Amino acid sequence: MRRTGVRAALLPLAAGLLTLTACGSGTDSGSGTDAEGRSAPKLSVSGAYMPEPVTDDMAGGFLTVRNTGDSADRLTSVKSAAFGEAQLHTTSKGQMRHVTSLPVPANGTLRLGRGGNHIMFLKPERKPVKGEKVRVTLHFSKSGHVTVSMPVKATNFVPEK
């Protein structure tokens, strides 16, 4: 009898919390569109790999993020338990620089590859070797996180296009 009274008292509180949660964002989660009618980002990751590092203190990471949604997103950070730090880098006019995020255009692609945008892994637990796989979590501003398995390839590996 007492349990029923507690449940009855908590029911309106739970309903109110659900209502507040549903009102919190500009995205209509029921239809998958934002206030302007654009669909949310729809991300997929392919072609992930890490060339076997030539030094003991850093490694590069490459992959492709495809967005088939009508809204852009941003890759904001990367984490891997195999490395103490991971940074997003861009290369322009032969100069590499650290950036806080990289754009994933609506209905477009973000390519991370040699000589351009890439992930720089620093402070490895140990140097990864060809044939291993490194687990990496990509964090996006709108889409949350995506975890990928990044195979370690030969140092001079070049993917087919």
Short mmCIF file of C-alpha atoms in Angstrom, two decimals:
data_model
loop_
_atom_site.label_atom_id
_atom_site.label_comp_id
_atom_site.label_asym_id
_atom_site.label_seq_id
_atom_site.Cartn_x
_atom_site.Cartn_y
_atom_site.Cartn_z
CA MET A 1 0.00 0.00 0.00
CA ARG A 2 2.78 2.40 0.87
CA ARG A 3 4.69 1.63 -2.38
CA THR A 4 1.65 2.52 -4.45
CA GLY A 5 1.43 5.93 -2.75
CA VAL A 6 5.11 6.66 -3.46
CA ARG A 7 4.73 5.63 -7.08
CA ALA A 8 1.66 7.81 -7.49
CA ALA A 9 3.49 10.79 -5.99
CA LEU A 10 6.53 10.33 -8.28
CA LEU A 11 4.55 9.90 -11.51
CA PRO A 12 3.78 13.64 -12.07
CA LEU A 13 7.42 14.52 -11.25
CA ALA A 14 8.71 12.03 -13.85
CA ALA A 15 6.29 13.34 -16.48
CA GLY A 16 7.45 16.91 -15.81
CA LEU A 17 11.10 15.93 -16.18
CA LEU A 18 10.40 14.23 -19.51
CA THR A 19 8.65 17.38 -20.76
CA LEU A 20 11.60 19.59 -19.75
CA THR A 21 14.09 17.26 -21.41
CA ALA A 22 12.15 17.29 -24.70
CA CYS A 23 12.15 21.11 -24.82
CA GLY A 24 15.89 21.60 -24.42
CA SER A 25 17.26 21.80 -27.98
CA GLY A 26 16.63 23.38 -31.37
CA THR A 27 16.53 19.95 -33.01
CA ASP A 28 13.22 18.18 -33.41
CA SER A 29 14.33 14.72 -32.34
CA GLY A 30 11.02 13.18 -33.37
CA SER A 31 11.43 14.04 -37.05
CA GLY A 32 15.25 14.25 -37.20
CA THR A 33 15.14 17.83 -38.52
CA ASP A 34 16.17 21.20 -37.09
CA ALA A 35 14.12 24.42 -36.94
CA GLU A 36 14.94 25.16 -40.62
CA GLY A 37 13.80 21.68 -41.73
CA ARG A 38 17.32 20.30 -42.33
CA SER A 39 18.04 16.72 -41.37
CA ALA A 40 20.57 16.11 -38.59
CA PRO A 41 24.12 15.10 -39.51
CA LYS A 42 24.35 11.41 -40.49
CA LEU A 43 27.97 10.35 -40.16
CA SER A 44 29.88 7.29 -41.27
CA VAL A 45 33.62 6.67 -40.98
CA SER A 46 35.68 4.66 -43.46
CA GLY A 47 39.26 4.04 -44.53
CA ALA A 48 40.76 4.52 -41.06
CA TYR A 49 44.46 3.65 -40.71
CA MET A 50 47.64 4.58 -38.91
CA PRO A 51 51.00 4.23 -40.68
CA GLU A 52 53.50 2.42 -38.48
CA PRO A 53 55.31 5.28 -36.72
CA VAL A 54 58.98 5.90 -37.54
CA THR A 55 59.60 7.55 -34.15
CA ASP A 56 58.72 6.44 -30.63
CA ASP A 57 56.90 9.61 -29.64
CA MET A 58 54.20 10.29 -32.26
CA ALA A 59 51.99 8.77 -34.94
CA GLY A 60 49.57 10.01 -37.59
CA GLY A 61 46.00 8.92 -38.17
CA PHE A 62 43.93 9.11 -41.33
CA LEU A 63 40.29 8.40 -42.20
CA THR A 64 37.24 9.71 -44.03
CA VAL A 65 34.06 11.02 -42.40
CA ARG A 66 31.02 11.13 -44.69
CA ASN A 67 27.96 13.19 -43.73
CA THR A 68 24.76 12.35 -45.62
CA GLY A 69 22.66 14.73 -43.51
CA ASP A 70 21.59 18.25 -44.43
CA SER A 71 23.35 19.80 -41.39
CA ALA A 72 27.08 20.27 -40.95
CA ASP A 73 28.97 18.91 -37.95
CA ARG A 74 32.48 19.38 -36.51
CA LEU A 75 35.09 16.87 -35.42
CA THR A 76 36.10 18.42 -32.09
CA SER A 77 38.50 15.92 -30.52
CA VAL A 78 40.00 12.45 -30.67
CA LYS A 79 40.89 10.11 -27.82
CA SER A 80 42.72 6.79 -27.65
CA ALA A 81 43.82 4.82 -24.59
CA ALA A 82 46.97 3.89 -26.55
CA PHE A 83 48.15 7.53 -26.54
CA GLY A 84 48.38 10.20 -23.86
CA GLU A 85 47.24 12.88 -26.28
CA ALA A 86 45.66 13.25 -29.71
CA GLN A 87 45.41 16.50 -31.67
CA LEU A 88 43.64 17.59 -34.83
CA HIS A 89 46.00 19.14 -37.36
CA THR A 90 45.64 20.89 -40.67
CA THR A 91 48.32 21.53 -43.25
CA SER A 92 48.28 24.60 -45.45
CA LYS A 93 51.12 25.88 -47.67
CA GLY A 94 53.44 23.27 -46.21
CA GLN A 95 52.78 24.37 -42.62
CA MET A 96 51.19 21.97 -40.13
CA ARG A 97 49.22 23.51 -37.28
CA HIS A 98 47.07 22.32 -34.40
CA VAL A 99 43.35 23.21 -34.66
CA THR A 100 40.50 22.83 -32.19
CA SER A 101 38.08 21.29 -34.69
CA LEU A 102 37.59 20.30 -38.32
CA PRO A 103 34.37 20.84 -40.31
CA VAL A 104 32.24 17.98 -41.62
CA PRO A 105 30.09 19.68 -44.28
CA ALA A 106 26.42 18.91 -44.81
CA ASN A 107 26.07 16.30 -47.56
CA GLY A 108 29.87 16.26 -47.74
CA THR A 109 33.11 14.67 -46.65
CA LEU A 110 35.96 15.37 -44.26
CA ARG A 111 39.11 13.61 -45.43
CA LEU A 112 42.05 13.15 -43.11
CA GLY A 113 45.10 12.16 -45.17
CA ARG A 114 48.80 12.65 -45.72
CA GLY A 115 49.76 16.25 -46.44
CA GLY A 116 46.42 17.63 -45.25
CA ASN A 117 44.08 17.38 -42.31
CA HIS A 118 45.09 14.56 -39.96
CA ILE A 119 45.17 13.26 -36.40
CA MET A 120 48.48 13.58 -34.56
CA PHE A 121 48.84 11.03 -31.77
CA LEU A 122 51.36 11.92 -29.05
CA LYS A 123 52.76 10.24 -25.91
CA PRO A 124 52.15 6.60 -26.87
CA GLU A 125 51.96 3.87 -24.23
CA ARG A 126 54.29 2.05 -26.60
CA LYS A 127 55.05 2.31 -30.30
CA PRO A 128 52.29 0.61 -32.35
CA VAL A 129 53.47 -1.94 -34.91
CA LYS A 130 52.13 -3.04 -38.29
CA GLY A 131 49.27 -5.51 -37.94
CA GLU A 132 47.91 -4.13 -34.67
CA LYS A 133 44.69 -2.17 -34.32
CA VAL A 134 44.34 1.02 -32.30
CA ARG A 135 40.91 1.87 -30.87
CA VAL A 136 40.09 5.56 -31.41
CA THR A 137 37.06 7.60 -30.35
CA LEU A 138 36.10 10.58 -32.51
CA HIS A 139 34.04 13.30 -30.82
CA PHE A 140 31.65 15.45 -32.89
CA SER A 141 29.86 18.62 -31.80
CA LYS A 142 26.37 17.46 -32.83
CA SER A 143 26.63 13.71 -33.38
CA GLY A 144 28.35 12.68 -30.17
CA HIS A 145 31.11 10.12 -30.51
CA VAL A 146 32.05 7.37 -32.94
CA THR A 147 34.56 4.66 -32.06
CA VAL A 148 36.68 3.14 -34.82
CA SER A 149 39.37 0.50 -34.98
CA MET A 150 42.39 1.96 -36.76
CA PRO A 151 44.66 -0.73 -38.26
CA VAL A 152 48.39 -0.02 -38.17
CA LYS A 153 49.71 -0.30 -41.73
CA ALA A 154 53.20 -0.20 -43.23
CA THR A 155 54.95 3.17 -42.82
CA ASN A 156 54.71 3.84 -46.57
CA PHE A 157 51.10 2.57 -46.97
CA VAL A 158 49.00 4.53 -49.47
CA PRO A 159 45.29 3.62 -49.63
CA GLU A 160 43.56 2.94 -52.93
CA LYS A 161 41.33 5.80 -54.05
#
